XYZ file of C-alpha atoms in Angstrom:
406
model
C 0.000 0.000 0.000
C 1.320 3.401 -0.919
C 1.785 5.713 2.047
C -0.338 8.839 2.082
C 1.346 11.959 3.355
C -0.345 13.606 6.332
C -2.329 16.731 5.548
C -0.123 19.158 7.426
C 2.725 17.482 9.242
C 5.783 18.497 7.295
C 7.945 21.477 8.100
C 6.813 24.093 5.608
C 7.503 27.802 5.309
C 5.056 29.694 7.483
C 2.499 31.812 5.632
C 2.886 35.552 5.681
C 1.197 37.608 8.373
C 1.859 38.893 11.855
C 3.524 36.158 13.929
C 1.903 37.439 17.136
C -1.662 37.797 15.803
C -2.572 34.281 16.961
C -1.506 35.052 20.519
C -3.525 38.243 20.770
C -6.576 36.717 19.078
C -6.593 34.033 21.760
C -6.195 36.603 24.533
C -8.986 38.808 23.164
C -11.500 36.025 22.472
C -10.911 34.353 25.834
C -11.260 37.654 27.703
C -14.565 38.415 25.973
C -15.991 34.977 26.713
C -14.891 35.017 30.360
C -16.481 38.440 30.913
C -19.682 37.263 29.212
C -19.640 34.189 31.425
C -19.242 36.187 34.621
C -22.158 38.445 33.708
C -24.355 35.522 32.680
C -23.547 33.390 35.714
C -24.053 36.326 38.096
C -27.496 36.938 36.658
C -28.634 33.335 36.219
C -27.247 31.804 39.406
C -28.463 34.370 41.942
C -32.108 33.425 41.625
C -31.234 29.712 41.714
C -29.572 30.212 45.086
C -32.587 32.117 46.388
C -35.017 29.457 45.166
C -33.036 26.762 46.948
C -32.957 28.756 50.176
C -34.577 32.172 50.565
C -32.068 33.062 53.281
C -29.033 31.971 51.279
C -26.412 34.279 49.857
C -27.577 34.948 46.266
C -23.958 35.372 45.166
C -22.718 32.040 46.549
C -22.523 30.312 43.139
C -20.983 33.395 41.579
C -18.251 33.433 44.229
C -17.504 29.786 43.432
C -17.211 30.738 39.777
C -14.785 33.526 40.713
C -12.616 31.061 42.639
C -12.593 28.713 39.641
C -11.704 31.669 37.412
C -8.744 32.522 39.631
C -7.473 28.937 39.502
C -8.037 28.739 35.760
C -6.287 32.023 34.992
C -3.321 30.922 37.111
C -3.167 27.603 35.262
C -3.405 29.410 31.913
C -0.648 31.853 32.844
C 1.683 29.066 33.968
C 0.828 26.867 31.003
C 1.419 29.663 28.523
C 5.021 29.995 29.719
C 5.867 26.313 29.258
C 7.749 25.213 26.183
C 6.315 22.941 23.512
C 8.811 20.272 24.602
C 7.517 20.427 28.153
C 3.916 19.960 26.993
C 5.029 16.913 25.015
C 6.550 15.454 28.162
C 3.462 16.203 30.233
C 1.001 14.732 27.718
C 1.194 11.031 28.749
C 1.008 11.924 32.424
C -1.990 14.193 31.876
C -3.867 11.433 30.064
C -2.894 8.791 32.630
C -4.064 11.002 35.500
C -7.403 11.729 33.810
C -7.994 8.026 33.070
C -7.258 7.183 36.716
C -9.774 9.799 37.837
C -12.384 8.471 35.394
C -11.977 5.035 36.976
C -12.435 6.593 40.409
C -15.654 8.181 39.148
C -17.067 4.782 38.194
C -16.083 3.277 41.546
C -16.937 6.075 43.965
C -18.256 8.968 41.910
C -21.508 10.840 42.283
C -24.338 10.817 39.762
C -25.827 14.177 38.737
C -28.724 14.355 36.305
C -28.504 10.627 35.641
C -24.791 10.768 34.701
C -22.047 9.456 36.967
C -19.294 11.940 36.262
C -18.426 13.798 39.469
C -15.917 13.296 42.262
C -16.674 15.031 45.543
C -14.052 15.426 48.262
C -13.923 17.734 51.295
C -16.845 19.821 50.067
C -15.357 20.285 46.592
C -16.310 18.615 43.331
C -14.475 17.903 40.093
C -15.466 16.439 36.721
C -12.532 14.327 35.422
C -13.970 14.082 31.921
C -13.079 17.762 31.434
C -9.436 16.970 32.175
C -9.627 13.952 29.863
C -10.403 16.215 26.883
C -7.150 18.120 27.307
C -5.102 15.068 28.222
C -6.333 13.149 25.181
C -5.700 16.066 22.780
C -2.108 16.389 24.025
C -1.476 12.637 23.990
C -2.835 12.227 20.475
C -0.679 15.148 19.405
C 2.396 13.270 20.622
C 1.636 9.781 19.308
C 0.077 10.769 15.976
C 2.949 13.108 15.147
C 5.461 10.419 16.130
C 3.831 7.603 14.172
C 2.254 9.681 11.414
C 3.877 7.581 8.669
C 2.027 4.512 9.944
C -1.459 6.042 9.920
C -2.294 4.509 6.549
C -3.032 1.124 8.154
C -5.695 0.137 10.654
C -3.031 -1.091 13.083
C -1.203 2.224 12.913
C -4.434 4.097 13.632
C -5.332 1.817 16.521
C -1.986 1.609 18.309
C -1.514 3.523 20.507
C -3.790 6.504 19.785
C -6.935 4.525 19.005
C -6.599 2.380 22.119
C -6.188 5.439 24.357
C -9.158 7.138 22.699
C -11.294 4.030 23.104
C -10.454 3.735 26.804
C -11.457 7.346 27.472
C -14.696 7.007 25.495
C -15.603 3.745 27.239
C -15.021 5.208 30.689
C -17.031 8.342 29.923
C -19.782 6.303 28.251
C -19.941 3.949 31.231
C -20.875 6.948 33.338
C -23.750 7.687 30.949
C -22.495 11.106 29.832
C -23.378 11.105 26.134
C -22.829 14.841 25.652
C -19.254 14.694 26.960
C -18.586 11.542 24.922
C -19.654 13.433 21.788
C -17.316 16.324 22.665
C -14.437 13.877 23.146
C -15.334 12.344 19.803
C -14.821 15.775 18.224
C -11.349 15.951 19.791
C -10.414 12.532 18.425
C -11.777 13.253 14.960
C -9.961 16.582 14.664
C -6.632 15.103 15.781
C -6.811 12.219 13.327
C -7.947 14.505 10.504
C -5.025 16.903 10.873
C -2.646 13.955 11.306
C -3.638 12.846 7.817
C -5.639 9.637 8.295
C -7.149 8.498 4.949
C -10.825 9.294 4.471
C -11.883 5.663 4.175
C -10.981 5.076 7.799
C -13.110 8.019 8.888
C -16.142 6.277 7.425
C -15.407 3.210 9.557
C -14.821 5.286 12.674
C -18.001 7.285 12.028
C -19.981 4.049 11.776
C -18.603 2.856 15.105
C -19.433 6.230 16.651
C -23.022 6.167 15.392
C -23.448 2.649 16.769
C -22.166 3.819 20.149
C -24.531 6.797 20.218
C -27.512 4.589 19.318
C -26.569 2.156 22.079
C -26.397 4.934 24.674
C -29.707 6.335 23.442
C -31.279 2.920 23.910
C -29.886 2.496 27.422
C -30.580 6.046 28.620
C -33.773 6.800 30.514
C -34.314 10.314 29.189
C -32.329 10.486 25.945
C -35.028 8.881 23.829
C -37.618 11.345 25.069
C -35.270 14.246 24.264
C -34.928 13.023 20.691
C -38.710 12.659 20.421
C -39.218 16.188 21.764
C -36.723 17.537 19.232
C -38.367 15.742 16.313
C -41.966 16.436 17.395
C -41.982 19.734 19.315
C -45.653 20.373 18.542
C -46.717 17.342 20.612
C -44.774 17.949 23.812
C -45.704 19.606 27.104
C -44.137 23.096 27.588
C -44.117 22.467 31.336
C -42.835 18.921 31.023
C -40.524 17.144 28.629
C -39.827 20.124 26.370
C -39.563 22.793 29.076
C -35.876 23.459 28.448
C -36.100 23.608 24.663
C -39.161 25.851 24.504
C -38.198 28.215 27.299
C -34.716 28.603 25.826
C -36.262 29.787 22.569
C -38.686 32.045 24.441
C -35.751 33.644 26.257
C -33.934 34.431 23.014
C -37.114 35.674 21.335
C -38.032 37.999 24.191
C -34.550 39.529 24.127
C -35.103 41.079 20.699
C -32.271 43.092 19.228
C -31.050 44.968 22.301
C -32.221 42.710 25.143
C -34.150 43.351 28.333
C -31.125 44.649 30.190
C -28.562 43.191 32.631
C -30.212 40.974 35.250
C -33.688 41.395 33.725
C -34.179 37.868 32.372
C -37.639 36.469 33.147
C -37.071 32.868 32.070
C -34.352 32.301 34.677
C -36.984 32.522 37.427
C -38.149 28.960 37.011
C -39.113 28.512 33.389
C -35.588 27.608 32.285
C -33.813 24.812 34.207
C -29.997 24.947 34.547
C -30.098 28.541 33.332
C -26.581 29.244 34.613
C -25.025 26.242 32.881
C -26.410 24.492 29.805
C -28.726 27.384 28.882
C -26.666 30.380 29.950
C -26.565 31.471 26.293
C -30.368 31.791 26.361
C -30.222 34.018 29.459
C -27.459 36.103 27.897
C -29.479 36.508 24.707
C -32.582 37.479 26.673
C -30.746 40.161 28.629
C -28.450 41.482 25.893
C -30.416 40.581 22.775
C -29.181 39.751 19.326
C -26.213 42.082 19.747
C -25.047 40.207 22.839
C -25.522 36.839 21.156
C -23.451 37.999 18.193
C -20.664 39.070 20.556
C -20.409 35.487 21.810
C -20.438 34.077 18.280
C -17.779 36.539 17.121
C -15.571 35.678 20.107
C -15.714 31.966 19.321
C -15.087 32.848 15.682
C -11.952 34.743 16.691
C -10.801 31.711 18.671
C -11.437 29.445 15.673
C -9.365 31.745 13.443
C -6.505 31.738 15.959
C -6.491 27.941 16.217
C -6.649 27.605 12.441
C -3.581 29.852 12.226
C -1.748 27.556 14.647
C -2.582 24.484 12.612
C -1.529 26.087 9.337
C 1.470 28.163 10.422
C 3.244 26.072 13.040
C 6.005 23.751 11.855
C 5.693 21.224 14.700
C 3.158 18.470 13.864
C 2.535 17.922 17.588
C 1.318 21.502 17.893
C -0.825 21.219 14.777
C -2.559 18.036 15.942
C -2.978 18.995 19.613
C -4.211 22.495 18.739
C -6.793 21.011 16.364
C -8.051 18.707 19.118
C -8.303 21.524 21.651
C -10.017 23.746 19.087
C -12.559 21.041 18.266
C -13.291 20.752 21.972
C -13.716 24.469 22.742
C -15.294 25.709 19.515
C -17.094 22.469 18.612
C -18.656 22.113 22.041
C -19.717 25.758 21.897
C -21.480 25.137 18.596
C -23.256 22.108 20.078
C -24.408 24.109 23.110
C -25.670 27.019 21.008
C -27.346 24.652 18.533
C -29.234 23.073 21.446
C -30.401 26.453 22.730
C -31.748 27.553 19.343
C -33.378 24.173 18.700
C -31.099 22.756 16.002
C -30.080 19.817 18.234
C -31.813 17.913 21.043
C -30.865 18.794 24.618
C -27.487 17.181 25.327
C -26.319 18.745 28.584
C -22.934 20.120 27.500
C -21.802 23.480 28.911
C -20.713 26.505 26.899
C -16.896 26.614 27.332
C -15.555 29.607 29.262
C -19.106 30.929 29.748
C -21.265 28.397 31.623
C -21.025 27.991 35.380
C -19.043 25.024 36.600
C -15.584 25.095 38.085
C -14.237 22.003 36.314
C -15.235 23.236 32.882
C -13.882 26.748 33.431
C -10.576 25.629 34.949
C -9.826 23.068 32.265
C -10.977 25.355 29.430
C -8.636 28.089 30.640
C -5.830 25.555 31.043
C -6.417 24.530 27.423
C -6.218 28.185 26.382
C -2.897 28.357 28.241
C -1.632 25.456 26.123
C -2.719 27.260 22.948
C -0.974 30.422 24.129
C 2.218 28.447 24.698
C 1.942 27.117 21.159
C 1.311 30.623 19.827
C 4.371 32.002 21.627
C 6.487 29.515 19.677
C 4.819 30.098 16.319
C 7.404 30.845 13.593
C 8.635 34.402 14.109
C 6.652 34.949 17.320
C 9.558 34.573 19.746
C 11.601 37.132 17.838
C 8.614 39.491 17.645
C 7.957 39.283 21.382
C 11.635 39.787 22.176
C 11.768 42.878 19.958
C 8.893 44.558 21.764
C 9.835 46.367 24.985
C 7.751 45.632 28.024
C 5.009 47.915 29.263
C 7.115 49.251 32.144
C 10.048 49.996 29.849
C 7.808 51.830 27.398
C 6.257 53.866 30.222
C 9.640 54.828 31.633
C 10.814 55.857 28.166
C 7.773 58.057 27.648
C 8.215 59.723 31.057
C 11.929 60.286 30.407
C 11.272 61.934 27.063
C 8.641 64.140 28.681
C 11.072 65.327 31.326
C 13.779 66.072 28.764
C 11.229 68.060 26.740
């Protein structure tokens, strides 16, 4: 069999353009999404806390989100300063740790919403499947770039990347979390695509994936009803099985072009379950209207452009493959979440990265952004460009000195 060259794994001259644009696109898009998330979570979570306990602190969930933000920003800052070589070394350990935690979930984890995917310890909770997304993207980046010449055979695809991917999917699927399994499937597909796997193997993998989804739909207690609600919305009960789908659309529709104003959402007061998590985009659209919704879409678009630049410009195949996997996770999962809110997909229960409440999701999403920033800092020409630019303090001192001399 004639070997097929991977799609983008050879060292090629980097395209023209600013070598630091990727870095700043990532910074700008992440900042926008985090600020949107803070505003949305503050608005949507306060009433949830009051409904649970009228005497409770309405800002309790928001404070938890702030703590997660602090941890995530710290992880992103540290991760962005690591070298590409260091991330290669950490990749197997990150995947091994996440697999170990997924096993712990099955043995002693806690079920939420019918899915066993949480670990609780000392009053804190963590969702290991979020860490598995990053660990798997990094690991596949290492192994697929190392064995890329062998990806034209089924054995080369399966060992070791396919085995690792299958283990993660089986562990997540065993916990019943179909939405997360689909997001992990996006990571795997993107990594193998950029690595250059022939198209015929994607058809086989897609068939296996469809079979797995159908099996989980058959075994799930509520998934079948969600599909039925999505296909036949005219026959469902607005206060029952299709409450989330209908009230999410009502929230967006009532927001109009400019929105009802910050904190003025009506649907969050009981009509829209999990308003601060899975349907935070609906609350944001209700309060800030079409303009606010477009801000979120543009921010994710900016992130997609930045990741595409990494894949196309970087000379290291590990970076290309890992960045594609991370991008499929962050941007792909965002598209799934938004598609659910506007009724293009059945309710799946996946959060909106960097926006929805949930410490595990926010921390790991920001850590993934830190990895992308590290890749962007080592994009061809970027290191020289950063070194040539004086720091903020130096520029300020220079301006003050010139003013005094004048």
